[in-house]
PDB file of C-alpha atoms in Angstrom:
ATOM      1  CA  GLU A   1      57.213  50.359 -95.587  1.00 77.00           C
ATOM      2  CA  PRO A   2      60.189  50.852 -93.766  1.00 82.00           C
ATOM      3  CA  GLU A   3      63.386  50.402 -95.261  1.00 91.00           C
ATOM      4  CA  VAL A   4      67.486  50.678 -96.295  1.00 95.00           C
ATOM      5  CA  THR A   5      67.986  54.574 -97.295  1.00 96.00           C
ATOM      6  CA  GLN A   6      71.895  54.964 -98.891  1.00 97.00           C
ATOM      7  CA  THR A   7      73.590  58.142 -99.533  1.00 96.00           C
ATOM      8  CA  PRO A   8      74.936  60.112-102.134  1.00 97.00           C
ATOM      9  CA  SER A   9      73.066  58.149-104.621  1.00 95.00           C
ATOM     10  CA  HIS A  10      76.271  58.718-107.256  1.00 97.00           C
ATOM     11  CA  GLN A  11      79.068  59.816-106.337  1.00 97.00           C
ATOM     12  CA  VAL A  12      82.225  61.330-108.604  1.00 98.00           C
ATOM     13  CA  THR A  13      85.690  60.745-106.689  1.00 97.00           C
ATOM     14  CA  GLN A  14      89.423  60.771-108.092  1.00 97.00           C
ATOM     15  CA  MET A  15      92.098  57.859-107.505  1.00 97.00           C
ATOM     16  CA  GLY A  16      93.725  58.237-103.769  1.00 97.00           C
ATOM     17  CA  GLN A  17      90.933  60.188-102.224  1.00 98.00           C
ATOM     18  CA  GLU A  18      88.702  58.487 -99.679  1.00 98.00           C
ATOM     19  CA  VAL A  19      84.812  58.111-100.082  1.00 98.00           C
ATOM     20  CA  ILE A  20      82.571  57.518 -97.302  1.00 97.00           C
ATOM     21  CA  LEU A  21      79.289  55.847 -98.081  1.00 98.00           C
ATOM     22  CA  ARG A  22      76.416  56.332 -96.243  1.00 97.00           C
ATOM     23  CA  CYS A  23      73.439  54.433 -94.802  1.00 97.00           C
ATOM     24  CA  VAL A  24      70.294  54.441 -93.271  1.00 97.00           C
ATOM     25  CA  PRO A  25      70.004  51.121 -91.935  1.00 96.00           C
ATOM     26  CA  ILE A  26      65.747  49.885 -91.705  1.00 94.00           C
ATOM     27  CA  SER A  27      65.274  50.940 -87.513  1.00 91.00           C
ATOM     28  CA  ASN A  28      64.752  47.845 -85.388  1.00 88.00           C
ATOM     29  CA  HIS A  29      66.991  45.402 -88.126  1.00 91.00           C
ATOM     30  CA  LEU A  30      70.437  44.977 -85.815  1.00 90.00           C
ATOM     31  CA  TYR A  31      72.738  43.640 -88.539  1.00 91.00           C
ATOM     32  CA  PHE A  32      74.380  45.330 -91.252  1.00 94.00           C
ATOM     33  CA  TYR A  33      76.258  44.708 -94.140  1.00 95.00           C
ATOM     34  CA  TRP A  34      77.639  46.176 -97.042  1.00 97.00           C
ATOM     35  CA  TYR A  35      78.033  44.216-100.937  1.00 96.00           C
ATOM     36  CA  ARG A  36      79.429  45.603-104.006  1.00 96.00           C
ATOM     37  CA  GLN A  37      78.146  45.124-107.786  1.00 92.00           C
ATOM     38  CA  ILE A  38      80.897  46.072-110.702  1.00 90.00           C
ATOM     39  CA  LEU A  39      79.102  46.724-113.830  1.00 84.00           C
ATOM     40  CA  GLY A  40      77.942  43.816-115.528  1.00 79.00           C
ATOM     41  CA  GLN A  41      79.036  41.483-112.403  1.00 83.00           C
ATOM     42  CA  LYS A  42      77.384  39.603-109.183  1.00 85.00           C
ATOM     43  CA  VAL A  43      77.076  41.076-106.428  1.00 91.00           C
ATOM     44  CA  GLU A  44      79.187  40.248-104.040  1.00 94.00           C
ATOM     45  CA  PHE A  45      79.166  40.615-100.039  1.00 94.00           C
ATOM     46  CA  LEU A  46      81.941  42.856 -98.490  1.00 97.00           C
ATOM     47  CA  VAL A  47      81.541  42.462 -94.652  1.00 96.00           C
ATOM     48  CA  SER A  48      79.278  41.943 -91.552  1.00 93.00           C
ATOM     49  CA  PHE A  49      78.524  44.535 -89.025  1.00 93.00           C
ATOM     50  CA  TYR A  50      76.705  43.518 -85.240  1.00 91.00           C
ATOM     51  CA  ASN A  51      77.069  44.919 -81.944  1.00 90.00           C
ATOM     52  CA  ASN A  52      79.479  47.824 -83.023  1.00 91.00           C
ATOM     53  CA  GLU A  53      81.846  44.841 -84.335  1.00 92.00           C
ATOM     54  CA  ILE A  54      83.039  43.161 -88.081  1.00 94.00           C
ATOM     55  CA  SER A  55      80.927  39.689 -88.000  1.00 90.00           C
ATOM     56  CA  GLU A  56      82.824  38.683 -91.217  1.00 91.00           C
ATOM     57  CA  LYS A  57      84.435  39.913 -94.388  1.00 93.00           C
ATOM     58  CA  SER A  58      85.162  38.825 -97.334  1.00 94.00           C
ATOM     59  CA  GLU A  59      88.540  39.325 -99.018  1.00 94.00           C
ATOM     60  CA  ILE A  60      87.229  42.580-100.845  1.00 95.00           C
ATOM     61  CA  PHE A  61      87.688  43.683 -97.648  1.00 96.00           C
ATOM     62  CA  ASP A  62      91.257  45.000 -97.241  1.00 95.00           C
ATOM     63  CA  ASP A  63      92.710  46.876 -95.115  1.00 95.00           C
ATOM     64  CA  GLN A  64      91.873  50.460 -97.101  1.00 96.00           C
ATOM     65  CA  PHE A  65      87.506  49.671 -96.275  1.00 97.00           C
ATOM     66  CA  SER A  66      86.112  50.786 -92.657  1.00 97.00           C
ATOM     67  CA  VAL A  67      83.084  50.570 -91.691  1.00 97.00           C
ATOM     68  CA  GLU A  68      81.719  52.450 -88.810  1.00 95.00           C
ATOM     69  CA  ARG A  69      78.333  52.800 -86.485  1.00 93.00           C
ATOM     70  CA  PRO A  70      79.034  56.709 -85.727  1.00 88.00           C
ATOM     71  CA  ASP A  71      74.959  56.965 -84.413  1.00 88.00           C
ATOM     72  CA  GLY A  72      71.849  55.618 -83.399  1.00 79.00           C
ATOM     73  CA  SER A  73      71.013  55.084 -87.228  1.00 88.00           C
ATOM     74  CA  ASN A  74      74.276  55.526 -89.519  1.00 94.00           C
ATOM     75  CA  PHE A  75      76.309  52.780 -91.181  1.00 97.00           C
ATOM     76  CA  THR A  76      79.142  53.758 -92.734  1.00 97.00           C
ATOM     77  CA  LEU A  77      81.827  51.805 -95.381  1.00 98.00           C
ATOM     78  CA  LYS A  78      84.981  53.740 -95.910  1.00 98.00           C
ATOM     79  CA  ILE A  79      87.171  53.952 -99.281  1.00 98.00           C
ATOM     80  CA  ARG A  80      90.647  55.374 -97.946  1.00 96.00           C
ATOM     81  CA  SER A  81      92.062  55.256-100.285  1.00 95.00           C
ATOM     82  CA  THR A  82      90.300  55.028-103.824  1.00 97.00           C
ATOM     83  CA  LYS A  83      91.529  53.121-106.914  1.00 96.00           C
ATOM     84  CA  LEU A  84      90.064  52.165-110.403  1.00 97.00           C
ATOM     85  CA  GLU A  85      88.698  48.887-109.455  1.00 96.00           C
ATOM     86  CA  ASP A  86      86.532  50.641-106.574  1.00 97.00           C
ATOM     87  CA  SER A  87      84.192  52.284-109.514  1.00 97.00           C
ATOM     88  CA  ALA A  88      81.260  49.929-108.697  1.00 96.00           C
ATOM     89  CA  MET A  89      77.549  50.239-106.790  1.00 95.00           C
ATOM     90  CA  TYR A  90      77.875  50.283-103.384  1.00 97.00           C
ATOM     91  CA  PHE A  91      74.909  48.055-101.505  1.00 97.00           C
ATOM     92  CA  CYS A  92      73.860  48.712 -98.400  1.00 97.00           C
ATOM     93  CA  ALA A  93      71.705  45.733 -96.498  1.00 95.00           C
ATOM     94  CA  SER A  94      70.714  45.304 -92.669  1.00 93.00           C
ATOM     95  CA  SER A  95      68.520  41.920 -90.939  1.00 90.00           C
ATOM     96  CA  ARG A  96      67.365  42.092 -88.041  1.00 87.00           C
ATOM     97  CA  ASP A  97      68.146  38.919 -87.465  1.00 80.00           C
ATOM     98  CA  ARG A  98      71.457  36.220 -88.823  1.00 72.00           C
ATOM     99  CA  GLY A  99      71.265  33.050 -89.864  1.00 59.00           C
ATOM    100  CA  SER A 100      68.505  31.533 -92.512  1.00 50.00           C
ATOM    101  CA  TYR A 101      65.699  33.301 -93.387  1.00 58.00           C
ATOM    102  CA  ASN A 102      67.161  35.997 -92.232  1.00 64.00           C
ATOM    103  CA  GLU A 103      66.023  38.394 -94.253  1.00 82.00           C
ATOM    104  CA  GLN A 104      67.921  41.486 -95.419  1.00 88.00           C
ATOM    105  CA  PHE A 105      66.265  44.717 -97.051  1.00 91.00           C
ATOM    106  CA  PHE A 106      68.896  45.732 -99.355  1.00 93.00           C
ATOM    107  CA  GLY A 107      69.198  49.472 -99.331  1.00 95.00           C
ATOM    108  CA  PRO A 108      69.028  51.845-103.747  1.00 94.00           C
ATOM    109  CA  GLY A 109      73.046  51.280-104.148  1.00 96.00           C
ATOM    110  CA  THR A 110      75.592  53.940-104.381  1.00 97.00           C
ATOM    111  CA  ARG A 111      77.233  54.831-107.837  1.00 96.00           C
ATOM    112  CA  LEU A 112      80.893  55.124-106.921  1.00 98.00           C
ATOM    113  CA  THR A 113      82.992  56.359-110.207  1.00 97.00           C
ATOM    114  CA  VAL A 114      86.487  56.837-109.711  1.00 97.00           C
ATOM    115  CA  LEU A 115      88.522  58.753-112.397  1.00 97.00           C
TER     116      LEU A 115
ATOM    117  CA  GLY B   1      86.871  27.721-105.026  1.00 37.00           C
ATOM    118  CA  GLU B   2      82.771  26.770-104.103  1.00 40.00           C
ATOM    119  CA  SER B   3      80.693  28.619-106.547  1.00 45.00           C
ATOM    120  CA  VAL B   4      76.536  29.841-106.885  1.00 52.00           C
ATOM    121  CA  GLY B   5      75.722  29.885-110.809  1.00 47.00           C
ATOM    122  CA  LEU B   6      73.260  30.292-113.222  1.00 40.00           C
ATOM    123  CA  HIS B   7      72.563  27.759-116.917  1.00 45.00           C
ATOM    124  CA  LEU B   8      71.155  30.946-118.624  1.00 46.00           C
ATOM    125  CA  PRO B   9      72.502  35.033-118.879  1.00 82.00           C
ATOM    126  CA  THR B  10      68.923  36.209-120.415  1.00 91.00           C
ATOM    127  CA  LEU B  11      65.125  34.834-120.461  1.00 93.00           C
ATOM    128  CA  SER B  12      62.844  35.921-123.053  1.00 95.00           C
ATOM    129  CA  VAL B  13      58.823  34.611-122.509  1.00 96.00           C
ATOM    130  CA  GLN B  14      55.350  35.784-123.029  1.00 97.00           C
ATOM    131  CA  GLU B  15      52.583  38.147-121.181  1.00 97.00           C
ATOM    132  CA  GLY B  16      50.531  35.025-119.416  1.00 97.00           C
ATOM    133  CA  ASP B  17      53.602  32.682-119.784  1.00 97.00           C
ATOM    134  CA  ASN B  18      54.901  30.919-117.073  1.00 97.00           C
ATOM    135  CA  SER B  19      58.856  31.534-116.504  1.00 97.00           C
ATOM    136  CA  ILE B  20      61.949  29.066-115.212  1.00 96.00           C
ATOM    137  CA  ILE B  21      65.164  30.484-113.842  1.00 95.00           C
ATOM    138  CA  ASN B  22      67.510  28.110-113.225  1.00 93.00           C
ATOM    139  CA  CYS B  23      70.654  28.708-110.614  1.00 92.00           C
ATOM    140  CA  ALA B  24      73.136  26.040-110.347  1.00 90.00           C
ATOM    141  CA  TYR B  25      75.312  25.588-106.923  1.00 85.00           C
ATOM    142  CA  SER B  26      78.136  23.851-105.802  1.00 77.00           C
ATOM    143  CA  ASN B  27      78.571  23.873-102.023  1.00 86.00           C
ATOM    144  CA  SER B  28      76.981  21.290-100.689  1.00 85.00           C
ATOM    145  CA  ALA B  29      77.138  23.189 -97.353  1.00 87.00           C
ATOM    146  CA  SER B  30      74.824  25.645 -98.105  1.00 88.00           C
ATOM    147  CA  ASP B  31      71.819  26.021 -95.809  1.00 88.00           C
ATOM    148  CA  TYR B  32      69.630  28.148 -97.346  1.00 90.00           C
ATOM    149  CA  PHE B  33      68.978  29.942-100.425  1.00 92.00           C
ATOM    150  CA  ILE B  34      67.419  33.190-101.532  1.00 93.00           C
ATOM    151  CA  TRP B  35      66.028  34.641-104.676  1.00 95.00           C
ATOM    152  CA  TYR B  36      66.525  38.353-105.088  1.00 94.00           C
ATOM    153  CA  LYS B  37      65.162  40.434-108.238  1.00 95.00           C
ATOM    154  CA  GLN B  38      67.201  43.556-109.520  1.00 91.00           C
ATOM    155  CA  GLU B  39      65.674  46.631-111.227  1.00 91.00           C
ATOM    156  CA  SER B  40      67.732  48.364-113.484  1.00 85.00           C
ATOM    157  CA  GLY B  41      68.750  51.532-110.759  1.00 81.00           C
ATOM    158  CA  LYS B  42      67.745  49.665-107.944  1.00 86.00           C
ATOM    159  CA  GLY B  43      69.397  47.604-105.321  1.00 89.00           C
ATOM    160  CA  PRO B  44      68.443  43.243-104.671  1.00 91.00           C
ATOM    161  CA  GLN B  45      64.431  42.443-103.655  1.00 92.00           C
ATOM    162  CA  PHE B  46      64.062  39.843-101.734  1.00 91.00           C
ATOM    163  CA  ILE B  47      61.547  37.050-103.232  1.00 94.00           C
ATOM    164  CA  ILE B  48      61.494  33.782-101.822  1.00 94.00           C
ATOM    165  CA  ASP B  49      64.317  31.848-100.194  1.00 92.00           C
ATOM    166  CA  ILE B  50      64.216  27.822 -98.851  1.00 93.00           C
ATOM    167  CA  ARG B  51      65.867  26.060 -96.756  1.00 92.00           C
ATOM    168  CA  SER B  52      68.012  23.085 -97.375  1.00 92.00           C
ATOM    169  CA  ASN B  53      65.975  20.416 -95.358  1.00 93.00           C
ATOM    170  CA  MET B  54      63.086  21.778 -98.398  1.00 95.00           C
ATOM    171  CA  ASP B  55      62.341  21.091-102.114  1.00 96.00           C
ATOM    172  CA  LYS B  56      59.406  22.896-102.434  1.00 97.00           C
ATOM    173  CA  ARG B  57      58.215  26.390-101.446  1.00 97.00           C
ATOM    174  CA  GLN B  58      55.575  28.109-103.057  1.00 96.00           C
ATOM    175  CA  GLY B  59      54.909  32.535-102.054  1.00 93.00           C
ATOM    176  CA  GLN B  60      52.949  34.374-104.795  1.00 92.00           C
ATOM    177  CA  ARG B  61      52.718  33.893-108.111  1.00 96.00           C
ATOM    178  CA  VAL B  62      55.896  32.757-106.924  1.00 97.00           C
ATOM    179  CA  THR B  63      58.426  28.974-106.321  1.00 98.00           C
ATOM    180  CA  VAL B  64      61.154  27.694-105.678  1.00 97.00           C
ATOM    181  CA  LEU B  65      62.933  23.824-106.001  1.00 97.00           C
ATOM    182  CA  LEU B  66      65.160  22.676-104.383  1.00 96.00           C
ATOM    183  CA  ASN B  67      66.698  19.661-105.379  1.00 95.00           C
ATOM    184  CA  LYS B  68      69.796  19.237-104.017  1.00 92.00           C
ATOM    185  CA  THR B  69      70.471  15.607-105.789  1.00 92.00           C
ATOM    186  CA  VAL B  70      71.959  17.491-108.316  1.00 92.00           C
ATOM    187  CA  LYS B  71      72.140  20.778-106.944  1.00 91.00           C
ATOM    188  CA  HIS B  72      69.871  23.074-108.627  1.00 93.00           C
ATOM    189  CA  LEU B  73      68.085  25.438-107.841  1.00 95.00           C
ATOM    190  CA  SER B  74      65.330  26.744-109.333  1.00 97.00           C
ATOM    191  CA  LEU B  75      62.557  30.259-109.236  1.00 97.00           C
ATOM    192  CA  GLN B  76      59.204  29.206-110.938  1.00 98.00           C
ATOM    193  CA  ILE B  77      56.454  32.819-111.153  1.00 98.00           C
ATOM    194  CA  ALA B  78      52.849  31.627-112.382  1.00 97.00           C
ATOM    195  CA  ALA B  79      52.015  34.155-115.392  1.00 97.00           C
ATOM    196  CA  THR B  80      54.541  36.591-115.901  1.00 97.00           C
ATOM    197  CA  GLN B  81      53.927  40.337-115.861  1.00 96.00           C
ATOM    198  CA  PRO B  82      55.701  42.876-117.504  1.00 95.00           C
ATOM    199  CA  GLY B  83      56.688  43.882-114.022  1.00 95.00           C
ATOM    200  CA  ASP B  84      58.369  41.029-113.555  1.00 97.00           C
ATOM    201  CA  SER B  85      61.528  42.234-116.174  1.00 96.00           C
ATOM    202  CA  ALA B  86      64.345  42.444-114.233  1.00 95.00           C
ATOM    203  CA  VAL B  87      67.353  40.371-113.678  1.00 93.00           C
ATOM    204  CA  TYR B  88      67.400  38.030-110.455  1.00 95.00           C
ATOM    205  CA  PHE B  89      70.083  36.637-108.780  1.00 92.00           C
ATOM    206  CA  CYS B  90      69.888  33.260-106.216  1.00 93.00           C
ATOM    207  CA  ALA B  91      72.209  33.292-103.678  1.00 92.00           C
ATOM    208  CA  GLU B  92      72.805  30.875-100.644  1.00 91.00           C
ATOM    209  CA  GLY B  93      74.024  30.852 -97.417  1.00 88.00           C
ATOM    210  CA  ASN B  94      75.832  29.259 -94.600  1.00 82.00           C
ATOM    211  CA  ASN B  95      74.524  29.388 -91.182  1.00 76.00           C
ATOM    212  CA  ASN B  96      78.435  28.259 -90.129  1.00 73.00           C
ATOM    213  CA  ALA B  97      79.488  31.154 -92.338  1.00 70.00           C
ATOM    214  CA  GLY B  98      76.918  33.673 -90.974  1.00 67.00           C
ATOM    215  CA  ASN B  99      75.143  36.357 -92.649  1.00 75.00           C
ATOM    216  CA  MET B 100      76.897  36.273 -96.115  1.00 85.00           C
ATOM    217  CA  LEU B 101      75.302  35.775 -99.283  1.00 89.00           C
ATOM    218  CA  THR B 102      77.050  34.316-102.233  1.00 90.00           C
ATOM    219  CA  PHE B 103      75.457  35.667-105.296  1.00 91.00           C
ATOM    220  CA  GLY B 104      75.141  34.037-108.797  1.00 86.00           C
ATOM    221  CA  GLY B 105      75.551  35.693-111.378  1.00 81.00           C
ATOM    222  CA  GLY B 106      72.128  36.786-112.984  1.00 87.00           C
ATOM    223  CA  THR B 107      69.276  35.968-115.183  1.00 92.00           C
ATOM    224  CA  ARG B 108      68.045  38.780-117.243  1.00 93.00           C
ATOM    225  CA  LEU B 109      64.572  38.039-117.204  1.00 96.00           C
ATOM    226  CA  MET B 110      62.437  40.529-120.518  1.00 95.00           C
ATOM    227  CA  VAL B 111      58.717  39.371-120.581  1.00 96.00           C
ATOM    228  CA  LYS B 112      57.076  40.372-124.063  1.00 93.00           C
ATOM    229  CA  PRO B 113      53.677  41.720-123.738  1.00 88.00           C
TER     230      PRO B 113
END
């Protein structure tokens, strides 16, 4: 069964450093997403991406964040200068379509720890 | 602002019993609702969804009920098994908001053998 994969599983970084979280969405999916989950809290939408551009983004997704699809398979989330409060699980998801019944498949997540 | 939230943070049931997990939402414009299951160390896993023009949808051992009058969503799991132990999230979506899902706070289901 196809699945979304993410690397690394755990990333530890110093405050102020740049991090890139990587995702490989399901191959025939066209819509890609990043969500985050701070420990013990609910999952929060960050951004959606389609046709090589951002479709929607939340207030969390400020100028420190960027997304990119550098090739035909990878989808990345970059945090330019990490802050302590960026520590969270970051989930990538993909879907084949949009709108209702657009089942989003989630990856296993990357745990980001900012020291 | 409008949000999706859960009544019970933890639900403990006996193996074989039925489980009911509840969710309250406040965005009357939501077009669809989804239940996700999240096991420890994993990402959310799709369980079942329902459109706003429906009041019930059944899957394998799961049923989702939608009551738009009181803005309430529930997930019923029949014959709960130890493998059902996880955190369950409801999420809502709006076709006018693209693919953005708004998640509730989560309910932990614990199944006792």
